[in-house]
Every structure is written in C-alpha cells, then in structure tokens.
PDB file of C-alpha atoms in Angstrom:
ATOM      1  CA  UNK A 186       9.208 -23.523 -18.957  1.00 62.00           C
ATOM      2  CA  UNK A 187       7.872 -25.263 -16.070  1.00 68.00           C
ATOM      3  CA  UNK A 188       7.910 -29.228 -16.331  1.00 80.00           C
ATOM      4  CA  UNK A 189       4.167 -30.177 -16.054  1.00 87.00           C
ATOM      5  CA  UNK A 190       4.676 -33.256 -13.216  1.00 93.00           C
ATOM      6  CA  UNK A 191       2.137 -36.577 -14.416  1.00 95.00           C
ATOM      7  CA  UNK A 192      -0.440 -37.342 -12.066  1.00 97.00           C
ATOM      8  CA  UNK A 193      -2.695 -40.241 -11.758  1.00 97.00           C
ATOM      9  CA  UNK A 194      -6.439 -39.388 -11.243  1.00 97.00           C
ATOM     10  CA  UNK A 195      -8.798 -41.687  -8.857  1.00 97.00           C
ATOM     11  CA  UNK A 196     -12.017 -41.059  -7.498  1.00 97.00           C
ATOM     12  CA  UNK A 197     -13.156 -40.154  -4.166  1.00 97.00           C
ATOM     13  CA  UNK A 198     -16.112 -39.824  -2.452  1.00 97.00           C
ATOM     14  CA  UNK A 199     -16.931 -37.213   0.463  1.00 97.00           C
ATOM     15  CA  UNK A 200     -19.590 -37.771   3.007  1.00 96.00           C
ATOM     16  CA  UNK A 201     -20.804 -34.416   3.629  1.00 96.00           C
ATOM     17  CA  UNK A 202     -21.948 -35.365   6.929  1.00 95.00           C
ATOM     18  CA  UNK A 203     -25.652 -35.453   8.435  1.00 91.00           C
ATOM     19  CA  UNK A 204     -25.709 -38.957   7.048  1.00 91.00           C
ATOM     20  CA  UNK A 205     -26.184 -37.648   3.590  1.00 93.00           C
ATOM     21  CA  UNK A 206     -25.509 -39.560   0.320  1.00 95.00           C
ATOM     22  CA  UNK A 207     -21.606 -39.655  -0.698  1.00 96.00           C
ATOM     23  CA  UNK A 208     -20.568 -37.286  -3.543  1.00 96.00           C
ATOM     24  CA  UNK A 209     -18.009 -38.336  -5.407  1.00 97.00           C
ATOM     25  CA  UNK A 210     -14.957 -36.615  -7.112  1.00 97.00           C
ATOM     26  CA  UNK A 211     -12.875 -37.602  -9.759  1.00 98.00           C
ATOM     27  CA  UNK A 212      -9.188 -36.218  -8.696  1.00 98.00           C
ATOM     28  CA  UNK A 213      -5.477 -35.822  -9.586  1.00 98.00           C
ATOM     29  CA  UNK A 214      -3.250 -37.175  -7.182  1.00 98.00           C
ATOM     30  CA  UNK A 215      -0.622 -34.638  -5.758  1.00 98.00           C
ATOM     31  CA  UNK A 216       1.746 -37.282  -3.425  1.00 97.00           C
ATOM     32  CA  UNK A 217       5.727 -36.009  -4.846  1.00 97.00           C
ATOM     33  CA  UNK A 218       7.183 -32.966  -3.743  1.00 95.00           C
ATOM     34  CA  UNK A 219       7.006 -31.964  -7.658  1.00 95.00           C
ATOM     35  CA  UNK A 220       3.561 -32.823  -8.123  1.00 97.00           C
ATOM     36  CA  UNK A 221       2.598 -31.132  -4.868  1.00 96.00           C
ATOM     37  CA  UNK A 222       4.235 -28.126  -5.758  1.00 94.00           C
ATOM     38  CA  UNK A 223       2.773 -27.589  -8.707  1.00 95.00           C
ATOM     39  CA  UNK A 224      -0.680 -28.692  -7.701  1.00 96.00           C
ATOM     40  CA  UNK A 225      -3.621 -26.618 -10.191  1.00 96.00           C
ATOM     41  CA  UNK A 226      -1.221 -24.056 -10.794  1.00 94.00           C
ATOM     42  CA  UNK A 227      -1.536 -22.629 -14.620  1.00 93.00           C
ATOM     43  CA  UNK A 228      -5.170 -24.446 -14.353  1.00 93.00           C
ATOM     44  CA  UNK A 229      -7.388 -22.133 -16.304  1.00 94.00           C
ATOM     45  CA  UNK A 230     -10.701 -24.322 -15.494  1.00 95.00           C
ATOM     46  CA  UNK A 231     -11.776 -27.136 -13.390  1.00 96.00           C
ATOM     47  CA  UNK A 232     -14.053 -29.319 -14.710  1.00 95.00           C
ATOM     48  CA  UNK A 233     -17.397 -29.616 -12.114  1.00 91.00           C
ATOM     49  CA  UNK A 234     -16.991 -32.713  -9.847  1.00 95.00           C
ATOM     50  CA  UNK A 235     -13.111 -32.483 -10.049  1.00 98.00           C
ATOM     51  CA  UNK A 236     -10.281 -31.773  -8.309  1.00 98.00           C
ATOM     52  CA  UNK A 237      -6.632 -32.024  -6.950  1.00 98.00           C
ATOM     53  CA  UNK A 238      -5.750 -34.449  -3.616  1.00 98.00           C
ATOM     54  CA  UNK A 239      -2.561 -33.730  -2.159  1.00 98.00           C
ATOM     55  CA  UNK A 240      -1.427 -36.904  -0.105  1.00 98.00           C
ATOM     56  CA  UNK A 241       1.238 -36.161   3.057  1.00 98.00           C
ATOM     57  CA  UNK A 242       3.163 -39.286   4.983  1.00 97.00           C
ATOM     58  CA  UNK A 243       1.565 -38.006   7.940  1.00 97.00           C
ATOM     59  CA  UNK A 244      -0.489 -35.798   9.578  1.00 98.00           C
ATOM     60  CA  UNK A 245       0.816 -32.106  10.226  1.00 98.00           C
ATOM     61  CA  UNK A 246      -0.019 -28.762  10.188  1.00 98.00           C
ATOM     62  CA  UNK A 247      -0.664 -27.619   6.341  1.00 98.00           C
ATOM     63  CA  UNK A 248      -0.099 -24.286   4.459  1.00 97.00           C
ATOM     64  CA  UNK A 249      -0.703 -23.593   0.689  1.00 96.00           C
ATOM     65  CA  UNK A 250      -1.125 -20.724  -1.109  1.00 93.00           C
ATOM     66  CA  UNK A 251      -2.060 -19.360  -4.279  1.00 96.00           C
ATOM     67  CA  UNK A 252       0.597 -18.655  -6.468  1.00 94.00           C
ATOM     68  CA  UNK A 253       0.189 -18.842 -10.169  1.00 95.00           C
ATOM     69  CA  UNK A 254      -3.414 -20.549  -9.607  1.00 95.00           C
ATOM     70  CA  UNK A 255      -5.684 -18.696 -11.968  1.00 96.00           C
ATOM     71  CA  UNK A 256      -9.117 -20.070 -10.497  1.00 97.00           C
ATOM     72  CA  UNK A 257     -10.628 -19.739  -7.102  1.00 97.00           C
ATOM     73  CA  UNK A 258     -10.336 -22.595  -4.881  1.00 98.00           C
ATOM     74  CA  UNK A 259     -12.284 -24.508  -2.001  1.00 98.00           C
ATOM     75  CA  UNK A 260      -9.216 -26.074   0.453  1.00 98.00           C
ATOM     76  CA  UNK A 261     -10.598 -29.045   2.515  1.00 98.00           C
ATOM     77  CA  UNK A 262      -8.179 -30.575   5.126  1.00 98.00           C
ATOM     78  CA  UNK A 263      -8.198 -33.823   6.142  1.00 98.00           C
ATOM     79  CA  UNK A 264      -6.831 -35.832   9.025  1.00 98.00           C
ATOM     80  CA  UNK A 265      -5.344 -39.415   8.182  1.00 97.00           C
ATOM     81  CA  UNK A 266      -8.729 -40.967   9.462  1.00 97.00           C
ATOM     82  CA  UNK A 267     -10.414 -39.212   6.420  1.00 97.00           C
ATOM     83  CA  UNK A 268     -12.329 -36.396   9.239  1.00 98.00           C
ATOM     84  CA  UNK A 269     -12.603 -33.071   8.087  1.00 98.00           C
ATOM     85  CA  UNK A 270     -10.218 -30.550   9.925  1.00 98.00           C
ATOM     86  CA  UNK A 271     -11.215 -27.149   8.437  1.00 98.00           C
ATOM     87  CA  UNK A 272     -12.195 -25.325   5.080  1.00 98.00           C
ATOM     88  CA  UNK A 273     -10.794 -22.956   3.702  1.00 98.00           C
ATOM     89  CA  UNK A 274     -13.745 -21.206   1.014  1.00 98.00           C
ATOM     90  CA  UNK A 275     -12.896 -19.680  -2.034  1.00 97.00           C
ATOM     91  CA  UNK A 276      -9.158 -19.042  -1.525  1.00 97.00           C
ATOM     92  CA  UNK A 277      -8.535 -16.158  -3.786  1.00 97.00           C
ATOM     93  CA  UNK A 278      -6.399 -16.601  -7.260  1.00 97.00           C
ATOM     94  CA  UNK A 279      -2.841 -15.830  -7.560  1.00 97.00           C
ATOM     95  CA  UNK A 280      -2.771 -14.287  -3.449  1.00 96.00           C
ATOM     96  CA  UNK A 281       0.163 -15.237  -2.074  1.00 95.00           C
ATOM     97  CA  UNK A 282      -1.335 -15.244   1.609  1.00 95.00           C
ATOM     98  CA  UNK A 283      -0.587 -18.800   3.544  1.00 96.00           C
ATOM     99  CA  UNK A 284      -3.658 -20.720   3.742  1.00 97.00           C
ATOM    100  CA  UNK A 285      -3.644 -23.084   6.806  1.00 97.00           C
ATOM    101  CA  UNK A 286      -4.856 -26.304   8.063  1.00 98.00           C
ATOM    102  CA  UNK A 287      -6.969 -25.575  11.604  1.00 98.00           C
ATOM    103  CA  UNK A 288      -4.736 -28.526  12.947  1.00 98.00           C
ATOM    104  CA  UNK A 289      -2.947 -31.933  11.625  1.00 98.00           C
ATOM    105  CA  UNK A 290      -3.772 -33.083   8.506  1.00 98.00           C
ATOM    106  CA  UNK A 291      -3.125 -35.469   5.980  1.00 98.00           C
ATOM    107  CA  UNK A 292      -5.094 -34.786   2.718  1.00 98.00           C
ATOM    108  CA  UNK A 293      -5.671 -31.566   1.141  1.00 98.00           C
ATOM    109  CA  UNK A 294      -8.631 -31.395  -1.291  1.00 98.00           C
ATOM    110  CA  UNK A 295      -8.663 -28.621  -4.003  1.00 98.00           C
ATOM    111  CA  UNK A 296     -11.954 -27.967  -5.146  1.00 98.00           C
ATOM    112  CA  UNK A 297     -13.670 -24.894  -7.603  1.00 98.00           C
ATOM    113  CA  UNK A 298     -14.566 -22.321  -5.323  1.00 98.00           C
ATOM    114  CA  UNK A 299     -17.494 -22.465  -3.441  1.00 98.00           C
ATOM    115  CA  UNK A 300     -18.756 -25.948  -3.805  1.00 97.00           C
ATOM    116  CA  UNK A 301     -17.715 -26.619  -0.507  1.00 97.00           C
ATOM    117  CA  UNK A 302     -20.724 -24.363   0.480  1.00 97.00           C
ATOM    118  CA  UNK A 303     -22.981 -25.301  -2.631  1.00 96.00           C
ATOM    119  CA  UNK A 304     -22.972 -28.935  -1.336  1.00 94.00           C
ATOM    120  CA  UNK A 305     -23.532 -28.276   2.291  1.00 96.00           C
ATOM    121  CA  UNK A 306     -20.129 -29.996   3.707  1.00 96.00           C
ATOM    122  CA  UNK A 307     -20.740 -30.396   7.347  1.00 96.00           C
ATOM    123  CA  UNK A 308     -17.923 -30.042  10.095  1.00 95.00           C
ATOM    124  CA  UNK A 309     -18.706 -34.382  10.512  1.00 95.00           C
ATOM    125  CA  UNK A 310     -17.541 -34.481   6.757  1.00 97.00           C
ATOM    126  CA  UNK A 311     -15.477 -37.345   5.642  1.00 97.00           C
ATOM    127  CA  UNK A 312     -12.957 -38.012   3.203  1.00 98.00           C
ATOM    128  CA  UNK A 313     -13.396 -41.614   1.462  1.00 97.00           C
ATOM    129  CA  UNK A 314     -10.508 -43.105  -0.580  1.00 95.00           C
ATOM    130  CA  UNK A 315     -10.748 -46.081  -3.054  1.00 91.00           C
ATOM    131  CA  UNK A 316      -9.303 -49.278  -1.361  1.00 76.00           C
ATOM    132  CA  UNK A 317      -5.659 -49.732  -2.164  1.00 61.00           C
ATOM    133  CA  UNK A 318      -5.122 -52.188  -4.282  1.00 48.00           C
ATOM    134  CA  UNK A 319      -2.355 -53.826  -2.973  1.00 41.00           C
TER     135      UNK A 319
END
C-alpha cells in the first residue's frame, strides 16, 4: 500500500485579475518530495473551493502529470512573486502526458477541473499566500 504523506492545509486567496475581488481556497500543502509526489492522487472528489499547492525552493520549469489521479484537474503555475505563468484546463484523469509550466515557476495550484474558466482567471492573476508566521 502506498503511505498516504500528512499535509497541512492553509488558505489562499487568488486575485483573478481585472481588479476583481480575491477568491479564496482552502488547500493542502504539497512542499516534500513525498507529499509532492503523491499530490491528489487516489482523490476520488474535491471538495468546491479546495485544492492542492505544491511549493518548489525556486522557480523552474514544472511538469506533472496525471497518474493515478481519478478527477480532472485545473493546473495553475505560479512564479515566486505569486504572477500567474500559465494554465493548464482540465488536465485529463489518469493520462500520463507531461503537463508543463509555460516558463519558471514556483507554485503549482491543483484545482477541480474547469474552475479556472468558471471564475474568469485572467493572465494578471495572482497567487496570495497567508503571511508566514515566523
């Protein structure tokens, strides 16, 4: 059996750009290797207004795919500065095909597919994390 990792949920907000109101997320934390590795796989639902955030040291070039994820999924990529770099919509269940970041980024949000569209996420989107609280 595969050892579910733990992962600590926060909330996040997105502004979906054209100065419109922030929507906010509540969202497991994917920041070990483990827990990124697993991400939402064996997730057979997604409760609305949540989601996975996989947190990189730096900013790169991303690739995920779909294996053993059972719903369709909405990829956002982030740079470090919280600016959208490129969506990927509805990235199909199980499909092994590499899914890529459109250039360096840092975050990687996993949302239900299609809400990306649904909530109108502009190219001047921005990810907003809670303040660290150290």
């Amino acid at each position: 059996p595969v050892l579910v990792p733990d992962f600590g949920v926060i909330e996040i907000s997105i502004r979906p750009g054209n100065e419109r109101a922030p929507l906010f997320f509540k969202v497991k934390v994917a920041e070990t290797a483990a827990q990124r590795r697993y991400g939402l796989m064996f997730t057979p639902y997604l409760p609305k207004q949540q989601g996975m955030l996989f947190v990189f040291e730096t900013d790169a070039p991303r690739q995920f795919w779909m294996k053993n994820t059972q719903i369709p999924l909405d990829m956002l990529f982030f740079a470090s500065n919280g600016r959208l770099v490129n969506i990927v919509h509805s990235a199909v269940p199980f499909s092994l095909t590499a899914r890529n970041s459109a250039g360096p980024a840092r975050y990687v949000l996993e949302l239900n597919g299609g809400i990306a569209r649904k909530i109108g996420i502009q190219p001047d989107a921005q990810l907003v994390l809670p303040l660290e609280s150290h």
